[in-house]
Coordinates of C-alpha atoms in Angstrom, one line a residue:
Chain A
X9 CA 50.1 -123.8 125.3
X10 CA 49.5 -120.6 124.3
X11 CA 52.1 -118.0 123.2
X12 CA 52.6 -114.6 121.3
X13 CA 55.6 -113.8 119.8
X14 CA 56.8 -110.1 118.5
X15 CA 59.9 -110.8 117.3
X16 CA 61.0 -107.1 116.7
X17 CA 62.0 -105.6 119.8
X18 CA 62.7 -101.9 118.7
X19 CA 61.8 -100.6 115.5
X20 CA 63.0 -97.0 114.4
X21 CA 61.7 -95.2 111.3
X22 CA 61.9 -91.6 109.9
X23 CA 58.4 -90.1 110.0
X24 CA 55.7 -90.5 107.2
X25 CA 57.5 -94.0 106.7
X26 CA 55.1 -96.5 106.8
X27 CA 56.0 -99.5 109.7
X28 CA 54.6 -103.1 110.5
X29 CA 54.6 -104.7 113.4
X30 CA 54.3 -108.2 113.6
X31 CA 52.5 -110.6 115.8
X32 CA 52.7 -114.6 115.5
X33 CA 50.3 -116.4 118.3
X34 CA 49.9 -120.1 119.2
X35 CA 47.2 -121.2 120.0
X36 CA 44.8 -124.5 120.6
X37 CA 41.5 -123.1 120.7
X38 CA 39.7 -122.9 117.6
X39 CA 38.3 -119.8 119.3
X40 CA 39.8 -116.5 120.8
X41 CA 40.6 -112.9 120.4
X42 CA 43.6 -111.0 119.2
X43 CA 44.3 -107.7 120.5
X44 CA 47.1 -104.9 119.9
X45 CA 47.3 -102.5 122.5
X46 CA 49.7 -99.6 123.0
X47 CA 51.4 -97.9 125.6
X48 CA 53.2 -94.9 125.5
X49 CA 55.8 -93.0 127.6
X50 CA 53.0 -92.6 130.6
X51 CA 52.4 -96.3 130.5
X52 CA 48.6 -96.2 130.7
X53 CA 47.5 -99.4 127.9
X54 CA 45.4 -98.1 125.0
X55 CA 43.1 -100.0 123.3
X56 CA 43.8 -100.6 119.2
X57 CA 41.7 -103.6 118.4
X58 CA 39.6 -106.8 119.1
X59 CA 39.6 -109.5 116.6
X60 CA 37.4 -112.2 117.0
X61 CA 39.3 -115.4 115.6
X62 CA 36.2 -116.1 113.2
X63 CA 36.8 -113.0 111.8
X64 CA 39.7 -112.7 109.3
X65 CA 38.6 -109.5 107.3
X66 CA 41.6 -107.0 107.3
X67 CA 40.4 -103.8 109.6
X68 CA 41.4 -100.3 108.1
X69 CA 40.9 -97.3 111.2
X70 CA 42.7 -94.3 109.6
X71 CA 46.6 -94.9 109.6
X72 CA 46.6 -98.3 111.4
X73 CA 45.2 -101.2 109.4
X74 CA 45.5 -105.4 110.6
X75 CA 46.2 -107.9 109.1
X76 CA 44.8 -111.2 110.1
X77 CA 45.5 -114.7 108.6
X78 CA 44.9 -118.0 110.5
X79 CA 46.9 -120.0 108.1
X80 CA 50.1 -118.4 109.3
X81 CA 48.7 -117.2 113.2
X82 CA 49.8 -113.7 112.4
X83 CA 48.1 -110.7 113.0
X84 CA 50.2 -108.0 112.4
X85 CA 49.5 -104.0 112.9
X86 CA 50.3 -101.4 109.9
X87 CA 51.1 -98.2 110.6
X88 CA 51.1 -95.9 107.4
X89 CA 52.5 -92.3 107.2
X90 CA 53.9 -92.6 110.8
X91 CA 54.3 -89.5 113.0
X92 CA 56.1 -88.9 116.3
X93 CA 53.1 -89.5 118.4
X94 CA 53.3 -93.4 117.1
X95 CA 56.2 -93.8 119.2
X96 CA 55.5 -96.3 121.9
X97 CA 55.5 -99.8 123.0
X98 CA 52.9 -101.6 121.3
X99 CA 51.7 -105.2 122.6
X100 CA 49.4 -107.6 120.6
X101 CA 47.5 -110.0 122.6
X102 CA 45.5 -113.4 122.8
X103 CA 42.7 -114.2 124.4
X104 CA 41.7 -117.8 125.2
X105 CA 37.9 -118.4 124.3
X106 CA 35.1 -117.6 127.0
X107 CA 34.2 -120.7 128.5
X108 CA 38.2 -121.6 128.8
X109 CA 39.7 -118.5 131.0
X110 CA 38.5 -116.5 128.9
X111 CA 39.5 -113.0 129.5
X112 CA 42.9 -113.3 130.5
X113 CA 45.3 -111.8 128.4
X114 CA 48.5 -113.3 126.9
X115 CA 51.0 -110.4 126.1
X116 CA 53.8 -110.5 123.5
X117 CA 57.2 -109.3 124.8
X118 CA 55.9 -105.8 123.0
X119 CA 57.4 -103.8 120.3
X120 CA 59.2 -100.4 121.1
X121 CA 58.1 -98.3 118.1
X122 CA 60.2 -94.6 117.5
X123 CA 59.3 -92.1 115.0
X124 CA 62.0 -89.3 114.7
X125 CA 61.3 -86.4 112.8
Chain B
X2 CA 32.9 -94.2 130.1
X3 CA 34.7 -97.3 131.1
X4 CA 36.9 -95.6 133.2
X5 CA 39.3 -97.1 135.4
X6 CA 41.1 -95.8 138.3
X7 CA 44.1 -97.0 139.9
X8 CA 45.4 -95.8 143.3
X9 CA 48.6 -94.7 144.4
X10 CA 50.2 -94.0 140.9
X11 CA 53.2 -94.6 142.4
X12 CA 54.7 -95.4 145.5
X13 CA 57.9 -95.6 147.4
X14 CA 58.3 -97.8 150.1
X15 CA 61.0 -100.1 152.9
X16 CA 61.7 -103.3 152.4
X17 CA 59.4 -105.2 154.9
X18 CA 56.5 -103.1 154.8
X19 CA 53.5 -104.0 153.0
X20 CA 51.8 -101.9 150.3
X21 CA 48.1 -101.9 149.7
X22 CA 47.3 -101.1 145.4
X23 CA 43.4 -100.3 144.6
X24 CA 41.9 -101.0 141.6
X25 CA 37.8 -99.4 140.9
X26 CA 35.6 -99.3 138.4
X27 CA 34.5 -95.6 138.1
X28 CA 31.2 -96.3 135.7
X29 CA 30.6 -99.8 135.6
X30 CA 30.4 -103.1 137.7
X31 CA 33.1 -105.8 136.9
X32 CA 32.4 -109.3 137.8
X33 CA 36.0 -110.0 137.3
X34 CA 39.1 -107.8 137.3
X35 CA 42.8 -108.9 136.4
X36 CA 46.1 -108.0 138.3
X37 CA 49.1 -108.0 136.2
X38 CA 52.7 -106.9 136.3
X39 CA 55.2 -105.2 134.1
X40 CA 59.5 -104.8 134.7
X41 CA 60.7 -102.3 133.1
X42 CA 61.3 -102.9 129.0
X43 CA 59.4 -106.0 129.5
X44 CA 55.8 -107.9 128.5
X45 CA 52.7 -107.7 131.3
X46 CA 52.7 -110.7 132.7
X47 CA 49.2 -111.8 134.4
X48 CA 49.5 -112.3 138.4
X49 CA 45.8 -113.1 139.1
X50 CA 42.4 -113.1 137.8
X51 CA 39.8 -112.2 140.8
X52 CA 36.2 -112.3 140.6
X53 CA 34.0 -110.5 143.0
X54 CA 33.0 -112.9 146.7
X55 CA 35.7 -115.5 146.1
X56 CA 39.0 -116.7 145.7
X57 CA 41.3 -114.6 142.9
X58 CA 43.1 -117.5 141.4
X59 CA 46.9 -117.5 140.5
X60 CA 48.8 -117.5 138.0
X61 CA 51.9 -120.4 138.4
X62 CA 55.0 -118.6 139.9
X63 CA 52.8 -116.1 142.0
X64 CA 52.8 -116.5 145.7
X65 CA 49.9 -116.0 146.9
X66 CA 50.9 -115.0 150.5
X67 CA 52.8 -112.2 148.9
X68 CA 50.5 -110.8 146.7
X69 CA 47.3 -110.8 148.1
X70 CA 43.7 -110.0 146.3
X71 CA 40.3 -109.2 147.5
X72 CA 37.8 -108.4 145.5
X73 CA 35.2 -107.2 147.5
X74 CA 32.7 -105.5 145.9
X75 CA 31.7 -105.2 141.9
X76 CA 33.7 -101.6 141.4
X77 CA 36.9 -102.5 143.8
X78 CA 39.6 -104.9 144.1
X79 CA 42.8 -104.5 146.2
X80 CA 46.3 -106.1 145.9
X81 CA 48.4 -106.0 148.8
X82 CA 52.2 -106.5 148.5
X83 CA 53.3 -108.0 151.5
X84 CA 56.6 -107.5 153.4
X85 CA 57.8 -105.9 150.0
X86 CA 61.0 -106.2 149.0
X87 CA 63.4 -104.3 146.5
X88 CA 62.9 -107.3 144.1
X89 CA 58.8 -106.5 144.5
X90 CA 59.6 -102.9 142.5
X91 CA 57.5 -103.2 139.0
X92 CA 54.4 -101.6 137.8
X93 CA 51.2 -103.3 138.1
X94 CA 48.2 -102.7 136.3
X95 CA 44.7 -103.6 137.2
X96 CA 42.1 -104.7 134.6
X97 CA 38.6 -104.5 135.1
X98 CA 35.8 -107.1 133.3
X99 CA 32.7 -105.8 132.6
X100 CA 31.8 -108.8 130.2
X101 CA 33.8 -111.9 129.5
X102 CA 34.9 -110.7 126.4
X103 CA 35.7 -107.0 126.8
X104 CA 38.6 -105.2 130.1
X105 CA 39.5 -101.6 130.5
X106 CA 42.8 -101.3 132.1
X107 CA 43.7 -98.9 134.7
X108 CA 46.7 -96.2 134.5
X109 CA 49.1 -98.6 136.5
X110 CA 51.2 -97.8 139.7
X111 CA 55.0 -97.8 139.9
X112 CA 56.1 -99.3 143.2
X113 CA 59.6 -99.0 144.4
X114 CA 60.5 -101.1 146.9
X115 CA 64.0 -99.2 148.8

């Protein structure tokens, strides 16, 4: 079965405090994607990342940075300096491989992220 | 690019009537698109994957006689909420597929189900 777990349902943190999400998948395919999306207040999903399961080098896009290892199934989301427009939901994601359903998304229950000022 | 429009952004409704969502592909053709649904504080929880000229297929636990999808051309899919009821209230979000490997999602639309 497959399964993503984000065990920290609210997270609140003063900004310019760095935060990490965390993401624990389960998975039986030896391939698939991870994904972290997030969604603010207006609910429209915004795209963060796509990480191919091959892939385990540690991505670094301004403040957020990912952190990939397959020995643990984690792939967890780094947020550093955080300001108030970080606050949101944010949702990692698995994808089963291509020729399996591939494309279909597996949400985690979502992380509710506040930055006060 | 890879935009993706959703339409109504929200509607209001009475139980028993039925309530037709649109999902399109503004700038690109998608094969497949993907329905989901969201309560409120909660996870998206796929509903149905449907793939242009056939079938959408279901996810368990979704009745297909509720929720009905059509996918009838490459740039639009429709899911229609039949006989809604106040337990029926959620958002629901389209996806769209350009590629098996990469989805744009669309803005959502709130239903509320009186």
């Amino acid at each position: 079965a497959q399964k993503v777990t984000q065990a920290q349902t609210e997270i609140s943190v003063v900004e310019k405090e760095d935060v990490t999400l965390d993401c624990v998948y389960e998975t039986r395919d030896t391939t698939y994607y991870l994904f972290w999306y997030k969604q603010p207040p207006s609910g429209e999903l915004v795209f963060l990342i796509r990480r191919n399961s091959f892939d385990e080098q540690n991505e670094i896009s301004g403040r957020y940075s990912w952190n990939f290892q397959k020995s643990t199934s984690s792939f967890n989301f780094t947020i550093t300096a955080s300001q108030v427009v970080d606050s949101a939901v944010y949702f990692c994601a698995l994808s089963p491989p291509i020729y399996n359903q591939g494309g279909k998304l597996i949400f985690g229950q979502g992380t509710e992220l506040s930055v006060k000022p | 690019g890879a935009v993706v429009s959703q339409h109504p952004s929200r509607v209001i409704c009475k139980s028993g009537t039925s309530v037709k969502i649109e999902c399109r592909s503004l700038d690109f053709q998608a094969t497949t698109m993907f329905w989901y649904r969201q309560f409120p504080k909660k996870s998206l929880m796929l509903m149905a994957t449907s793939n242009e000229g056939s079938k959408a297929t279901y996810e368990q636990g979704v009745e297909k006689d509720k929720f009905l999808i059509n996918h009838a051309s490459l740039t639009l899919s429709t899911l229609t909420v039949t006989s809604a009821h106040p337990e029926d209230s959620s958002f629901y979000i389209c996806s769209a597929a350009p590629t098996t490997d990469t989805q744009y999602f669309g803005p959502g639309t709130r239903l509320t189900v009186l």
